[in-house]
PDB file of C-alpha atoms in Angstrom:
ATOM      1  CA  MET A  78      63.420  -8.670  13.559  1.00 39.00           C
ATOM      2  CA  THR A  79      64.212  -8.901   9.859  1.00 37.00           C
ATOM      3  CA  SER A  80      63.962  -5.489   8.217  1.00 41.00           C
ATOM      4  CA  LEU A  81      62.738  -4.959   4.689  1.00 39.00           C
ATOM      5  CA  SER A  82      62.432  -1.220   5.090  1.00 37.00           C
ATOM      6  CA  ASP A  83      65.299  -0.356   2.780  1.00 36.00           C
ATOM      7  CA  LEU A  84      63.787  -2.482   0.038  1.00 34.00           C
ATOM      8  CA  SER A  85      60.098  -1.757   0.498  1.00 37.00           C
ATOM      9  CA  VAL A  86      60.378   2.028   0.573  1.00 36.00           C
ATOM     10  CA  ILE A  87      61.310   2.083  -3.126  1.00 36.00           C
ATOM     11  CA  PRO A  88      58.366   0.951  -5.279  1.00 40.00           C
ATOM     12  CA  PRO A  89      58.909  -1.199  -8.359  1.00 39.00           C
ATOM     13  CA  GLU A  90      58.952   0.710 -11.626  1.00 42.00           C
ATOM     14  CA  HIS A  91      56.146  -1.245 -13.280  1.00 41.00           C
ATOM     15  CA  PRO A  92      52.628   0.089 -12.599  1.00 56.00           C
ATOM     16  CA  ASP A  93      50.862  -3.209 -11.935  1.00 75.00           C
ATOM     17  CA  ARG A  94      52.086  -3.919  -8.431  1.00 85.00           C
ATOM     18  CA  HIS A  95      50.129  -6.521  -6.539  1.00 89.00           C
ATOM     19  CA  VAL A  96      48.804  -6.942  -3.013  1.00 91.00           C
ATOM     20  CA  SER A  97      48.885 -10.456  -1.575  1.00 89.00           C
ATOM     21  CA  MET A  98      47.607 -11.962   1.659  1.00 90.00           C
ATOM     22  CA  SER A  99      46.523 -15.393   2.789  1.00 89.00           C
ATOM     23  CA  ASN A 100      42.996 -16.473   1.927  1.00 92.00           C
ATOM     24  CA  ARG A 101      42.344 -16.782   5.648  1.00 88.00           C
ATOM     25  CA  LEU A 102      43.282 -13.148   6.232  1.00 90.00           C
ATOM     26  CA  ALA A 103      41.302 -11.972   3.199  1.00 92.00           C
ATOM     27  CA  ARG A 104      38.209 -13.694   4.581  1.00 91.00           C
ATOM     28  CA  ALA A 105      38.696 -12.762   8.242  1.00 88.00           C
ATOM     29  CA  ALA A 106      37.402  -9.793  10.189  1.00 85.00           C
ATOM     30  CA  GLN A 107      40.278  -7.363   9.664  1.00 89.00           C
ATOM     31  CA  GLY A 108      39.054  -4.334  11.591  1.00 89.00           C
ATOM     32  CA  LEU A 109      40.789  -1.764   9.354  1.00 93.00           C
ATOM     33  CA  ASN A 110      39.401   1.512   8.063  1.00 94.00           C
ATOM     34  CA  LEU A 111      40.102   2.827   4.570  1.00 95.00           C
ATOM     35  CA  ALA A 112      43.300   4.733   5.392  1.00 95.00           C
ATOM     36  CA  GLU A 113      44.703   1.765   7.313  1.00 94.00           C
ATOM     37  CA  LYS A 114      43.946  -0.600   4.437  1.00 95.00           C
ATOM     38  CA  ARG A 115      45.626   1.808   2.034  1.00 95.00           C
ATOM     39  CA  MET A 116      48.762   1.947   4.151  1.00 94.00           C
ATOM     40  CA  VAL A 117      48.952  -1.823   4.558  1.00 93.00           C
ATOM     41  CA  ALA A 118      48.252  -2.429   0.857  1.00 93.00           C
ATOM     42  CA  LEU A 119      50.955  -0.005  -0.226  1.00 92.00           C
ATOM     43  CA  ALA A 120      53.475  -1.676   2.076  1.00 89.00           C
ATOM     44  CA  LEU A 121      52.536  -5.090   0.669  1.00 87.00           C
ATOM     45  CA  ALA A 122      52.604  -3.921  -2.954  1.00 88.00           C
ATOM     46  CA  ASN A 123      56.162  -2.697  -2.500  1.00 80.00           C
ATOM     47  CA  THR A 124      57.292  -6.229  -1.618  1.00 73.00           C
ATOM     48  CA  ASP A 125      56.929  -7.064  -5.330  1.00 64.00           C
ATOM     49  CA  SER A 126      60.562  -6.007  -5.618  1.00 58.00           C
ATOM     50  CA  VAL A 127      61.796  -7.979  -2.571  1.00 59.00           C
ATOM     51  CA  PRO A 128      63.640 -11.255  -3.309  1.00 59.00           C
ATOM     52  CA  MET A 129      61.823 -14.402  -2.221  1.00 63.00           C
ATOM     53  CA  LYS A 130      64.635 -15.226   0.204  1.00 63.00           C
ATOM     54  CA  GLY A 131      64.051 -11.971   2.040  1.00 59.00           C
ATOM     55  CA  LEU A 132      60.325 -12.654   2.237  1.00 61.00           C
ATOM     56  CA  ALA A 133      60.939 -16.137   3.603  1.00 62.00           C
ATOM     57  CA  LEU A 134      63.123 -14.760   6.395  1.00 62.00           C
ATOM     58  CA  ALA A 135      60.622 -12.059   7.280  1.00 61.00           C
ATOM     59  CA  THR A 136      57.773 -14.571   7.302  1.00 61.00           C
ATOM     60  CA  ASN A 137      59.299 -16.181  10.377  1.00 63.00           C
ATOM     61  CA  ALA A 138      60.549 -13.059  12.140  1.00 63.00           C
ATOM     62  CA  GLY A 139      58.091 -10.269  11.343  1.00 70.00           C
ATOM     63  CA  TRP A 140      59.167  -7.337   9.245  1.00 79.00           C
ATOM     64  CA  LYS A 141      59.407  -3.577   8.997  1.00 83.00           C
ATOM     65  CA  ALA A 142      58.068  -1.520   6.107  1.00 86.00           C
ATOM     66  CA  LYS A 143      58.159   2.171   5.288  1.00 88.00           C
ATOM     67  CA  VAL A 144      55.310   3.922   3.517  1.00 92.00           C
ATOM     68  CA  ASN A 145      56.139   7.235   1.879  1.00 92.00           C
ATOM     69  CA  ALA A 146      53.508   9.975   2.114  1.00 93.00           C
ATOM     70  CA  LEU A 147      54.145  11.277  -1.402  1.00 93.00           C
ATOM     71  CA  GLU A 148      53.767   7.800  -2.850  1.00 93.00           C
ATOM     72  CA  TYR A 149      50.582   7.385  -0.817  1.00 95.00           C
ATOM     73  CA  SER A 150      49.319  10.691  -2.238  1.00 95.00           C
ATOM     74  CA  GLU A 151      50.051   9.675  -5.826  1.00 94.00           C
ATOM     75  CA  THR A 152      48.688   6.144  -5.480  1.00 94.00           C
ATOM     76  CA  PHE A 153      45.374   7.029  -3.876  1.00 94.00           C
ATOM     77  CA  GLY A 154      44.800  10.445  -5.437  1.00 93.00           C
ATOM     78  CA  VAL A 155      44.751  12.527  -2.262  1.00 94.00           C
ATOM     79  CA  HIS A 156      46.442  15.849  -1.507  1.00 94.00           C
ATOM     80  CA  PRO A 157      49.909  15.467   0.060  1.00 91.00           C
ATOM     81  CA  THR A 158      48.744  17.177   3.246  1.00 90.00           C
ATOM     82  CA  THR A 159      45.843  14.744   3.474  1.00 93.00           C
ATOM     83  CA  ALA A 160      48.244  11.871   2.844  1.00 94.00           C
ATOM     84  CA  TYR A 161      50.426  12.915   5.792  1.00 91.00           C
ATOM     85  CA  GLU A 162      47.375  13.210   8.040  1.00 92.00           C
ATOM     86  CA  GLN A 163      45.925   9.857   6.985  1.00 93.00           C
ATOM     87  CA  LEU A 164      49.224   8.048   7.397  1.00 92.00           C
ATOM     88  CA  LYS A 165      49.764   9.494  10.864  1.00 91.00           C
ATOM     89  CA  ALA A 166      46.293   8.461  12.014  1.00 92.00           C
ATOM     90  CA  ALA A 167      46.588   5.061  10.347  1.00 92.00           C
ATOM     91  CA  ALA A 168      49.938   4.346  11.990  1.00 89.00           C
ATOM     92  CA  GLU A 169      48.539   5.257  15.405  1.00 89.00           C
ATOM     93  CA  ASN A 170      45.334   3.254  14.979  1.00 91.00           C
ATOM     94  CA  LEU A 171      46.966   0.198  13.472  1.00 89.00           C
ATOM     95  CA  PHE A 172      48.888  -0.318  16.698  1.00 86.00           C
ATOM     96  CA  GLU A 173      45.570  -1.220  18.343  1.00 89.00           C
ATOM     97  CA  ARG A 174      44.140  -3.314  15.499  1.00 90.00           C
ATOM     98  CA  TYR A 175      43.945  -7.075  15.239  1.00 85.00           C
ATOM     99  CA  PHE A 176      42.346  -9.601  12.946  1.00 83.00           C
ATOM    100  CA  ARG A 177      40.455 -12.612  14.138  1.00 79.00           C
ATOM    101  CA  TYR A 178      39.145 -15.865  12.743  1.00 77.00           C
ATOM    102  CA  GLN A 179      37.698 -19.120  13.991  1.00 76.00           C
ATOM    103  CA  VAL A 180      39.102 -22.633  13.675  1.00 73.00           C
ATOM    104  CA  LYS A 181      37.921 -25.989  14.930  1.00 72.00           C
ATOM    105  CA  GLY A 182      39.532 -27.064  18.174  1.00 71.00           C
ATOM    106  CA  ARG A 183      40.671 -30.554  19.077  1.00 74.00           C
ATOM    107  CA  ARG A 184      37.242 -31.407  20.446  1.00 74.00           C
ATOM    108  CA  GLY A 185      35.438 -29.965  17.436  1.00 71.00           C
ATOM    109  CA  GLU A 186      34.355 -26.745  19.105  1.00 75.00           C
ATOM    110  CA  ALA A 187      35.086 -23.373  17.519  1.00 75.00           C
ATOM    111  CA  GLU A 188      38.157 -21.513  18.751  1.00 80.00           C
ATOM    112  CA  GLU A 189      38.696 -17.838  18.012  1.00 81.00           C
ATOM    113  CA  LYS A 190      42.237 -16.694  17.234  1.00 81.00           C
ATOM    114  CA  LYS A 191      43.331 -13.060  17.356  1.00 84.00           C
ATOM    115  CA  PHE A 192      46.572 -11.526  16.107  1.00 85.00           C
ATOM    116  CA  ARG A 193      47.715  -7.929  16.258  1.00 87.00           C
ATOM    117  CA  TRP A 194      48.691  -6.358  12.964  1.00 90.00           C
ATOM    118  CA  VAL A 195      51.791  -4.550  14.211  1.00 90.00           C
ATOM    119  CA  SER A 196      54.147  -4.623  17.144  1.00 87.00           C
ATOM    120  CA  GLY A 197      55.202  -1.007  16.699  1.00 87.00           C
ATOM    121  CA  SER A 198      55.008   2.047  14.462  1.00 86.00           C
ATOM    122  CA  VAL A 199      56.992   5.216  13.800  1.00 86.00           C
ATOM    123  CA  TYR A 200      55.696   8.426  12.244  1.00 84.00           C
ATOM    124  CA  ALA A 201      58.354  10.796  10.895  1.00 81.00           C
ATOM    125  CA  PRO A 202      56.581  13.974   9.722  1.00 77.00           C
ATOM    126  CA  GLY A 203      59.781  15.791   8.864  1.00 82.00           C
ATOM    127  CA  GLU A 204      60.882  12.958   6.599  1.00 86.00           C
ATOM    128  CA  GLY A 205      57.459  12.184   5.139  1.00 88.00           C
ATOM    129  CA  PHE A 206      57.032   8.514   5.968  1.00 90.00           C
ATOM    130  CA  VAL A 207      55.659   6.059   8.482  1.00 91.00           C
ATOM    131  CA  GLU A 208      57.341   2.806   9.473  1.00 90.00           C
ATOM    132  CA  ILE A 209      55.277  -0.100  10.731  1.00 88.00           C
ATOM    133  CA  ASN A 210      56.541  -3.316  12.307  1.00 87.00           C
ATOM    134  CA  PHE A 211      54.276  -6.163  11.223  1.00 87.00           C
ATOM    135  CA  SER A 212      54.080  -8.797  13.951  1.00 85.00           C
ATOM    136  CA  PRO A 213      55.583 -12.288  13.553  1.00 83.00           C
ATOM    137  CA  GLU A 214      52.067 -13.733  13.888  1.00 83.00           C
ATOM    138  CA  ILE A 215      50.673 -11.809  10.912  1.00 84.00           C
ATOM    139  CA  ALA A 216      53.775 -11.926   8.709  1.00 81.00           C
ATOM    140  CA  PRO A 217      53.043 -15.465   7.384  1.00 80.00           C
ATOM    141  CA  HIS A 218      49.629 -14.215   6.220  1.00 83.00           C
ATOM    142  CA  LEU A 219      51.278 -11.366   4.302  1.00 82.00           C
ATOM    143  CA  LEU A 220      54.573 -12.787   3.069  1.00 76.00           C
ATOM    144  CA  GLY A 221      54.022 -16.507   2.628  1.00 66.00           C
ATOM    145  CA  LEU A 222      55.015 -18.462  -0.455  1.00 58.00           C
ATOM    146  CA  ARG A 223      51.731 -17.555  -2.143  1.00 60.00           C
ATOM    147  CA  LYS A 224      50.009 -20.900  -1.613  1.00 70.00           C
ATOM    148  CA  GLN A 225      46.354 -20.354  -0.748  1.00 80.00           C
ATOM    149  CA  PHE A 226      46.916 -16.625  -1.157  1.00 88.00           C
ATOM    150  CA  THR A 227      44.676 -13.875  -2.467  1.00 92.00           C
ATOM    151  CA  THR A 228      46.367 -11.519  -4.936  1.00 90.00           C
ATOM    152  CA  TYR A 229      45.052  -8.452  -6.728  1.00 91.00           C
ATOM    153  CA  LYS A 230      46.340  -5.345  -8.463  1.00 91.00           C
ATOM    154  CA  LEU A 231      46.996  -2.353  -6.246  1.00 92.00           C
ATOM    155  CA  SER A 232      45.696  -0.106  -9.036  1.00 91.00           C
ATOM    156  CA  HIS A 233      42.253  -1.694  -8.706  1.00 91.00           C
ATOM    157  CA  ALA A 234      42.038  -1.292  -4.952  1.00 92.00           C
ATOM    158  CA  ALA A 235      43.485   2.225  -5.112  1.00 94.00           C
ATOM    159  CA  ALA A 236      40.368   3.369  -6.957  1.00 93.00           C
ATOM    160  CA  PHE A 237      38.041   2.433  -4.083  1.00 95.00           C
ATOM    161  CA  ASP A 238      36.816   5.241  -1.845  1.00 93.00           C
ATOM    162  CA  SER A 239      34.910   2.876   0.437  1.00 95.00           C
ATOM    163  CA  VAL A 240      36.294   0.273   2.805  1.00 96.00           C
ATOM    164  CA  TYR A 241      33.199  -1.869   2.127  1.00 97.00           C
ATOM    165  CA  ALA A 242      34.045  -2.048  -1.587  1.00 97.00           C
ATOM    166  CA  TRP A 243      37.632  -2.963  -0.782  1.00 97.00           C
ATOM    167  CA  ARG A 244      36.653  -5.661   1.708  1.00 97.00           C
ATOM    168  CA  LEU A 245      34.085  -7.224  -0.630  1.00 97.00           C
ATOM    169  CA  PHE A 246      36.650  -7.106  -3.450  1.00 97.00           C
ATOM    170  CA  GLU A 247      39.154  -9.014  -1.301  1.00 96.00           C
ATOM    171  CA  LEU A 248      36.537 -11.555  -0.316  1.00 97.00           C
ATOM    172  CA  LEU A 249      35.618 -12.184  -3.941  1.00 97.00           C
ATOM    173  CA  LYS A 250      39.249 -12.433  -5.019  1.00 95.00           C
ATOM    174  CA  SER A 251      39.868 -15.032  -2.320  1.00 95.00           C
ATOM    175  CA  TRP A 252      37.328 -17.232  -4.160  1.00 95.00           C
ATOM    176  CA  GLN A 253      38.696 -16.398  -7.614  1.00 92.00           C
ATOM    177  CA  ASN A 254      39.135 -20.055  -8.563  1.00 91.00           C
ATOM    178  CA  THR A 255      35.433 -20.801  -8.172  1.00 94.00           C
ATOM    179  CA  GLY A 256      33.778 -17.520  -9.135  1.00 94.00           C
ATOM    180  CA  LEU A 257      31.376 -18.022  -6.242  1.00 97.00           C
ATOM    181  CA  TYR A 258      31.416 -16.508  -2.775  1.00 97.00           C
ATOM    182  CA  ALA A 259      28.700 -18.021  -0.589  1.00 97.00           C
ATOM    183  CA  THR A 260      28.481 -17.016   3.044  1.00 96.00           C
ATOM    184  CA  ASP A 261      26.139 -17.067   5.981  1.00 95.00           C
ATOM    185  CA  ILE A 262      24.930 -13.644   6.979  1.00 96.00           C
ATOM    186  CA  GLU A 263      26.725 -13.534  10.327  1.00 94.00           C
ATOM    187  CA  ALA A 264      30.102 -14.237   8.703  1.00 93.00           C
ATOM    188  CA  PHE A 265      29.426 -11.509   6.146  1.00 96.00           C
ATOM    189  CA  TRP A 266      28.645  -8.996   8.896  1.00 95.00           C
ATOM    190  CA  GLU A 267      31.919  -9.773  10.609  1.00 92.00           C
ATOM    191  CA  ALA A 268      34.061  -9.762   7.466  1.00 93.00           C
ATOM    192  CA  MET A 269      32.608  -6.429   6.334  1.00 95.00           C
ATOM    193  CA  GLN A 270      32.579  -4.961   9.855  1.00 93.00           C
ATOM    194  CA  ALA A 271      28.974  -3.944   9.226  1.00 95.00           C
ATOM    195  CA  PRO A 272      27.545  -1.455  11.751  1.00 95.00           C
ATOM    196  CA  PRO A 273      24.790  -2.616  14.137  1.00 96.00           C
ATOM    197  CA  SER A 274      22.054  -0.850  12.149  1.00 96.00           C
ATOM    198  CA  CYS A 275      22.922  -2.938   9.080  1.00 96.00           C
ATOM    199  CA  ARG A 276      22.937  -6.141  11.088  1.00 96.00           C
ATOM    200  CA  LYS A 277      19.419  -5.516  12.322  1.00 94.00           C
ATOM    201  CA  ASP A 278      17.936  -4.401   8.995  1.00 94.00           C
ATOM    202  CA  PHE A 279      18.690  -6.141   5.698  1.00 95.00           C
ATOM    203  CA  LYS A 280      17.482  -3.186   3.660  1.00 95.00           C
ATOM    204  CA  ALA A 281      20.076  -0.994   5.379  1.00 97.00           C
ATOM    205  CA  LEU A 282      22.768  -3.599   4.697  1.00 97.00           C
ATOM    206  CA  ARG A 283      21.745  -3.753   1.057  1.00 97.00           C
ATOM    207  CA  LEU A 284      21.603   0.019   0.526  1.00 97.00           C
ATOM    208  CA  ARG A 285      24.600   1.072   2.631  1.00 97.00           C
ATOM    209  CA  VAL A 286      27.007  -1.814   2.166  1.00 97.00           C
ATOM    210  CA  ILE A 287      26.277  -4.348  -0.562  1.00 98.00           C
ATOM    211  CA  GLU A 288      24.916  -2.334  -3.492  1.00 97.00           C
ATOM    212  CA  PRO A 289      27.444   0.547  -3.294  1.00 97.00           C
ATOM    213  CA  ALA A 290      30.292  -1.964  -2.952  1.00 97.00           C
ATOM    214  CA  VAL A 291      29.118  -4.022  -5.925  1.00 97.00           C
ATOM    215  CA  GLU A 292      28.679  -0.899  -8.043  1.00 96.00           C
ATOM    216  CA  SER A 293      32.154   0.354  -7.155  1.00 95.00           C
ATOM    217  CA  ILE A 294      33.852  -2.978  -7.880  1.00 95.00           C
ATOM    218  CA  THR A 295      32.037  -3.334 -11.194  1.00 93.00           C
ATOM    219  CA  ALA A 296      33.075   0.152 -12.280  1.00 92.00           C
ATOM    220  CA  LYS A 297      36.664   0.163 -11.036  1.00 92.00           C
ATOM    221  CA  ALA A 298      38.033  -3.386 -10.853  1.00 91.00           C
ATOM    222  CA  GLU A 299      37.234  -5.060 -14.191  1.00 85.00           C
ATOM    223  CA  MET A 300      34.707  -7.378 -12.590  1.00 91.00           C
ATOM    224  CA  VAL A 301      30.992  -8.000 -12.920  1.00 92.00           C
ATOM    225  CA  ILE A 302      28.993  -9.348 -10.004  1.00 95.00           C
ATOM    226  CA  ASP A 303      25.533 -10.830  -9.563  1.00 95.00           C
ATOM    227  CA  TRP A 304      24.370 -11.497  -6.063  1.00 97.00           C
ATOM    228  CA  LYS A 305      21.283 -12.707  -4.253  1.00 96.00           C
ATOM    229  CA  PRO A 306      20.125 -13.241  -0.676  1.00 95.00           C
ATOM    230  CA  VAL A 307      19.571 -16.774   0.574  1.00 94.00           C
ATOM    231  CA  ARG A 308      16.500 -17.106   2.714  1.00 90.00           C
ATOM    232  CA  ALA A 309      15.724 -19.525   5.512  1.00 81.00           C
ATOM    233  CA  GLY A 310      12.061 -20.198   5.060  1.00 76.00           C
ATOM    234  CA  SER A 311       9.972 -17.655   3.208  1.00 68.00           C
ATOM    235  CA  ARG A 312      11.424 -14.396   4.537  1.00 79.00           C
ATOM    236  CA  ARG A 313      14.469 -14.417   6.780  1.00 87.00           C
ATOM    237  CA  VAL A 314      17.780 -13.792   5.027  1.00 93.00           C
ATOM    238  CA  SER A 315      20.282 -16.343   6.306  1.00 94.00           C
ATOM    239  CA  GLY A 316      23.056 -15.961   3.757  1.00 96.00           C
ATOM    240  CA  LEU A 317      24.335 -14.388   0.547  1.00 97.00           C
ATOM    241  CA  GLU A 318      25.670 -15.642  -2.768  1.00 98.00           C
ATOM    242  CA  PHE A 319      27.923 -13.625  -5.051  1.00 98.00           C
ATOM    243  CA  ARG A 320      28.819 -14.889  -8.532  1.00 97.00           C
ATOM    244  CA  PHE A 321      31.483 -12.924 -10.326  1.00 95.00           C
ATOM    245  CA  ALA A 322      33.774 -12.950 -13.349  1.00 92.00           C
ATOM    246  CA  LYS A 323      36.542 -10.828 -14.786  1.00 83.00           C
ATOM    247  CA  ASP A 324      35.587  -8.372 -17.516  1.00 68.00           C
ATOM    248  CA  PRO A 325      32.913 -10.469 -19.279  1.00 58.00           C
ATOM    249  CA  GLN A 326      31.005  -9.336 -22.357  1.00 54.00           C
ATOM    250  CA  GLY A 327      27.648  -9.458 -20.598  1.00 42.00           C
ATOM    251  CA  ARG A 328      26.180  -9.789 -17.135  1.00 44.00           C
ATOM    252  CA  LEU A 329      26.041 -13.208 -15.532  1.00 42.00           C
ATOM    253  CA  ASP A 330      22.705 -14.887 -15.057  1.00 42.00           C
ATOM    254  CA  ILE A 331      22.412 -16.722 -11.762  1.00 40.00           C
ATOM    255  CA  GLY A 332      18.656 -16.519 -11.460  1.00 41.00           C
ATOM    256  CA  GLY A 333      18.884 -13.562  -9.118  1.00 41.00           C
ATOM    257  CA  GLU A 334      15.849 -11.806  -7.787  1.00 44.00           C
ATOM    258  CA  ASP A 335      14.788  -8.219  -7.440  1.00 43.00           C
ATOM    259  CA  LEU A 336      14.762  -6.980  -3.881  1.00 45.00           C
ATOM    260  CA  SER A 337      11.626  -5.125  -2.903  1.00 43.00           C
ATOM    261  CA  GLU A 338      10.814  -2.771  -0.073  1.00 41.00           C
ATOM    262  CA  GLU A 339       9.694  -5.850   1.871  1.00 43.00           C
ATOM    263  CA  ASP A 340      13.343  -6.767   2.327  1.00 46.00           C
ATOM    264  CA  SER A 341      13.631  -3.977   4.894  1.00 40.00           C
ATOM    265  CA  ASP A 342      12.319  -6.377   7.529  1.00 42.00           C
ATOM    266  CA  ALA A 343      13.218  -9.669   5.844  1.00 44.00           C
ATOM    267  CA  PHE A 344      16.172 -10.181   8.139  1.00 43.00           C
ATOM    268  CA  GLY A 345      14.338 -11.352  11.184  1.00 40.00           C
ATOM    269  CA  HIS A 346      16.157 -11.635  14.484  1.00 34.00           C
ATOM    270  CA  GLN A 347      19.551 -13.257  13.895  1.00 36.00           C
ATOM    271  CA  GLY A 348      21.339 -13.086  17.190  1.00 34.00           C
ATOM    272  CA  SER A 349      23.836 -10.557  18.464  1.00 32.00           C
ATOM    273  CA  THR A 350      24.258  -7.219  16.742  1.00 32.00           C
ATOM    274  CA  SER A 351      27.426  -6.276  18.546  1.00 33.00           C
ATOM    275  CA  ASP A 352      30.535  -5.253  16.615  1.00 33.00           C
TER     276      ASP A 352
END
């Protein structure tokens, strides 16, 4: 397996490092919590200093990356002790994580594909780092040649204290060229890893997931967002539309609507509520 650990452990000197992943991965159900996303993002941001030839080799073979606890502490504004604890837990949990997405099969039916994030991990508490081995299956989604890739500044994501804000931010950035993210409600549940209570009740989804995420992105990531539910018929919410722009002078007008208390039961029954 090609190793980039010697290169990725030393961050570039410039502050505006970037995180890149394929659009497919940005839009898929990733299954990561906040600490795991932080660890992965920091590993990816450090590839800014890796030559393209090295990335191309690792894309085919998988790759190793070290994440330093002190750098994690400084990047995400947590105490060094907390950084060690979060990295240890993230390294252990990531070994069991996978991302999944659906594609059309040869006969037109949907096929679900699943890939594990890592094939191994090492936690070295005495040396203050974790090493993760990204699998050959996921490496092309992280280290490709940046065609159909989502890229954003690590400094923006580092300010998020909610995994929902981070996930929505990635989803929006994956549609940066259009300024519009339109999705059916089931796909949004999966991409955001919304809990069952938010899948059953749109008001809960709005209050616990969407509105806090939008507020956080607007405040911390130089972006303004207007969103609205899309209803099937007069009440049931069947989808969502997000229109967004970078640092505009005023809010966008997409003809959005105020959501009332009636939206608490506007979901209707929409199928499975399993994770």
